[in-house]
PDB file of C-alpha atoms in Angstrom:
ATOM      1  CA  UNK A   1      18.544 -39.053 -23.873  1.00 77.00           C
ATOM      2  CA  UNK A   2      21.695 -38.542 -21.869  1.00 86.00           C
ATOM      3  CA  UNK A   3      23.502 -39.741 -25.284  1.00 88.00           C
ATOM      4  CA  UNK A   4      21.636 -37.016 -27.307  1.00 90.00           C
ATOM      5  CA  UNK A   5      22.262 -34.406 -24.890  1.00 90.00           C
ATOM      6  CA  UNK A   6      25.829 -35.264 -24.332  1.00 92.00           C
ATOM      7  CA  UNK A   7      26.425 -35.817 -28.071  1.00 93.00           C
ATOM      8  CA  UNK A   8      25.272 -32.416 -28.909  1.00 91.00           C
ATOM      9  CA  UNK A   9      27.816 -31.075 -26.909  1.00 87.00           C
ATOM     10  CA  UNK A  10      30.483 -32.501 -28.589  1.00 89.00           C
ATOM     11  CA  UNK A  11      32.509 -31.696 -31.753  1.00 85.00           C
ATOM     12  CA  UNK A  12      31.590 -34.657 -33.519  1.00 87.00           C
ATOM     13  CA  UNK A  13      28.192 -34.303 -32.824  1.00 93.00           C
ATOM     14  CA  UNK A  14      25.185 -36.765 -32.480  1.00 93.00           C
ATOM     15  CA  UNK A  15      25.356 -39.654 -34.517  1.00 93.00           C
ATOM     16  CA  UNK A  16      21.963 -39.851 -36.642  1.00 90.00           C
ATOM     17  CA  UNK A  17      22.554 -43.676 -38.211  1.00 89.00           C
ATOM     18  CA  UNK A  18      22.683 -44.601 -34.139  1.00 91.00           C
ATOM     19  CA  UNK A  19      19.606 -42.672 -33.331  1.00 91.00           C
ATOM     20  CA  UNK A  20      17.620 -44.117 -36.412  1.00 89.00           C
ATOM     21  CA  UNK A  21      18.555 -47.753 -35.194  1.00 90.00           C
ATOM     22  CA  UNK A  22      17.356 -46.799 -31.668  1.00 89.00           C
ATOM     23  CA  UNK A  23      14.229 -44.790 -32.405  1.00 89.00           C
ATOM     24  CA  UNK A  24      13.343 -45.542 -36.042  1.00 88.00           C
ATOM     25  CA  UNK A  25      13.734 -44.006 -39.178  1.00 87.00           C
ATOM     26  CA  UNK A  26      10.625 -41.800 -38.634  1.00 88.00           C
ATOM     27  CA  UNK A  27      11.831 -40.256 -35.522  1.00 90.00           C
ATOM     28  CA  UNK A  28      14.901 -39.719 -37.007  1.00 89.00           C
ATOM     29  CA  UNK A  29      13.030 -37.385 -39.929  1.00 91.00           C
ATOM     30  CA  UNK A  30      10.962 -35.605 -36.973  1.00 92.00           C
ATOM     31  CA  UNK A  31      14.264 -34.841 -35.200  1.00 92.00           C
ATOM     32  CA  UNK A  32      15.814 -33.210 -38.743  1.00 92.00           C
ATOM     33  CA  UNK A  33      12.526 -31.424 -39.171  1.00 93.00           C
ATOM     34  CA  UNK A  34      12.826 -29.697 -35.850  1.00 95.00           C
ATOM     35  CA  UNK A  35      16.471 -28.692 -36.526  1.00 95.00           C
ATOM     36  CA  UNK A  36      15.592 -27.517 -40.173  1.00 94.00           C
ATOM     37  CA  UNK A  37      15.226 -23.622 -39.281  1.00 96.00           C
ATOM     38  CA  UNK A  38      18.378 -24.047 -37.007  1.00 96.00           C
ATOM     39  CA  UNK A  39      20.329 -25.527 -39.550  1.00 95.00           C
ATOM     40  CA  UNK A  40      19.276 -22.886 -42.127  1.00 95.00           C
ATOM     41  CA  UNK A  41      20.431 -20.224 -39.207  1.00 96.00           C
ATOM     42  CA  UNK A  42      23.693 -21.559 -38.476  1.00 95.00           C
ATOM     43  CA  UNK A  43      23.113 -22.954 -34.930  1.00 96.00           C
ATOM     44  CA  UNK A  44      23.163 -26.511 -35.959  1.00 96.00           C
ATOM     45  CA  UNK A  45      25.819 -28.111 -38.660  1.00 95.00           C
ATOM     46  CA  UNK A  46      24.989 -31.385 -40.698  1.00 93.00           C
ATOM     47  CA  UNK A  47      27.684 -33.578 -41.703  1.00 92.00           C
ATOM     48  CA  UNK A  48      28.242 -36.726 -43.723  1.00 87.00           C
ATOM     49  CA  UNK A  49      31.495 -39.222 -43.252  1.00 85.00           C
ATOM     50  CA  UNK A  50      33.892 -36.461 -44.722  1.00 84.00           C
ATOM     51  CA  UNK A  51      32.476 -32.776 -44.712  1.00 86.00           C
ATOM     52  CA  UNK A  52      29.836 -30.408 -43.699  1.00 89.00           C
ATOM     53  CA  UNK A  53      26.521 -30.255 -45.650  1.00 88.00           C
ATOM     54  CA  UNK A  54      25.215 -27.164 -46.825  1.00 90.00           C
ATOM     55  CA  UNK A  55      21.515 -26.280 -45.445  1.00 90.00           C
ATOM     56  CA  UNK A  56      20.304 -26.115 -48.890  1.00 90.00           C
ATOM     57  CA  UNK A  57      21.330 -29.734 -49.576  1.00 89.00           C
ATOM     58  CA  UNK A  58      20.142 -30.840 -46.107  1.00 89.00           C
ATOM     59  CA  UNK A  59      16.775 -29.095 -47.050  1.00 88.00           C
ATOM     60  CA  UNK A  60      16.414 -31.220 -50.588  1.00 88.00           C
ATOM     61  CA  UNK A  61      17.538 -34.479 -48.819  1.00 86.00           C
ATOM     62  CA  UNK A  62      14.742 -33.795 -46.212  1.00 85.00           C
ATOM     63  CA  UNK A  63      12.377 -33.263 -48.765  1.00 86.00           C
ATOM     64  CA  UNK A  64      12.835 -36.598 -50.276  1.00 83.00           C
ATOM     65  CA  UNK A  65      12.585 -38.463 -47.202  1.00 70.00           C
ATOM     66  CA  UNK A  66      14.847 -41.415 -46.886  1.00 68.00           C
ATOM     67  CA  UNK A  67      17.679 -39.815 -48.743  1.00 79.00           C
ATOM     68  CA  UNK A  68      18.593 -37.927 -45.356  1.00 80.00           C
ATOM     69  CA  UNK A  69      19.040 -41.490 -44.294  1.00 78.00           C
ATOM     70  CA  UNK A  70      21.797 -41.776 -46.731  1.00 80.00           C
ATOM     71  CA  UNK A  71      23.599 -38.492 -46.870  1.00 83.00           C
ATOM     72  CA  UNK A  72      23.248 -37.224 -43.291  1.00 85.00           C
ATOM     73  CA  UNK A  73      25.454 -39.072 -40.641  1.00 89.00           C
ATOM     74  CA  UNK A  74      26.070 -36.064 -37.592  1.00 93.00           C
ATOM     75  CA  UNK A  75      24.531 -33.135 -36.804  1.00 93.00           C
ATOM     76  CA  UNK A  76      26.169 -30.817 -34.060  1.00 94.00           C
ATOM     77  CA  UNK A  77      25.673 -27.249 -32.553  1.00 95.00           C
ATOM     78  CA  UNK A  78      27.881 -24.840 -34.221  1.00 94.00           C
ATOM     79  CA  UNK A  79      30.792 -22.895 -32.447  1.00 91.00           C
ATOM     80  CA  UNK A  80      30.303 -20.766 -30.528  1.00 92.00           C
ATOM     81  CA  UNK A  81      26.359 -19.688 -31.400  1.00 93.00           C
ATOM     82  CA  UNK A  82      24.893 -22.903 -31.401  1.00 93.00           C
ATOM     83  CA  UNK A  83      26.812 -23.676 -27.935  1.00 92.00           C
ATOM     84  CA  UNK A  84      25.119 -20.659 -26.404  1.00 93.00           C
ATOM     85  CA  UNK A  85      21.758 -21.973 -27.612  1.00 93.00           C
ATOM     86  CA  UNK A  86      22.496 -25.595 -26.437  1.00 93.00           C
ATOM     87  CA  UNK A  87      19.744 -25.793 -23.901  1.00 93.00           C
ATOM     88  CA  UNK A  88      17.125 -24.915 -26.316  1.00 95.00           C
ATOM     89  CA  UNK A  89      18.520 -26.978 -29.090  1.00 94.00           C
ATOM     90  CA  UNK A  90      18.750 -30.292 -26.814  1.00 94.00           C
ATOM     91  CA  UNK A  91      15.145 -29.802 -25.683  1.00 95.00           C
ATOM     92  CA  UNK A  92      14.207 -29.582 -29.309  1.00 94.00           C
ATOM     93  CA  UNK A  93      15.486 -33.136 -29.478  1.00 94.00           C
ATOM     94  CA  UNK A  94      14.158 -34.000 -26.198  1.00 94.00           C
ATOM     95  CA  UNK A  95      10.584 -32.946 -27.211  1.00 93.00           C
ATOM     96  CA  UNK A  96      10.456 -35.344 -30.285  1.00 92.00           C
ATOM     97  CA  UNK A  97      12.097 -38.294 -28.313  1.00 92.00           C
ATOM     98  CA  UNK A  98       9.877 -37.886 -25.386  1.00 90.00           C
ATOM     99  CA  UNK A  99       6.849 -39.859 -26.559  1.00 85.00           C
ATOM    100  CA  UNK A 100       9.042 -42.748 -27.807  1.00 76.00           C
ATOM    101  CA  UNK A 101      11.228 -42.645 -24.463  1.00 71.00           C
ATOM    102  CA  UNK A 102       7.902 -42.801 -22.209  1.00 63.00           C
ATOM    103  CA  UNK A 103       6.401 -45.844 -24.280  1.00 59.00           C
ATOM    104  CA  UNK A 104       9.370 -47.871 -23.748  1.00 53.00           C
ATOM    105  CA  UNK A 105       9.156 -46.756 -20.151  1.00 53.00           C
ATOM    106  CA  UNK A 106       5.672 -47.756 -19.572  1.00 59.00           C
ATOM    107  CA  UNK A 107       5.919 -51.017 -21.360  1.00 58.00           C
ATOM    108  CA  UNK A 108       8.872 -52.148 -18.690  1.00 53.00           C
TER     109      UNK A 108
END
């Protein structure tokens, strides 16, 4: 969870490939779904390896399910508007990841 919080507060953002490996593709899709309105509003930015991905391309890839894993590499908060909402936006990711994290903690 610390990695998510810290990564979203950097210019590079959260590495979604690593997130998908750690939590699974369905959880990755859930994180993308929860950020969809904020991507459309411009508070969260999507990136592939070389460029920013438009909200329309993100929505199209998300509707195709696994295509999001092929297209999207990072998400980050926009500067300055996304950073002003950083606590709220980070808590959205925590809410998606919390069931998985508590499941792992209970298994230990």
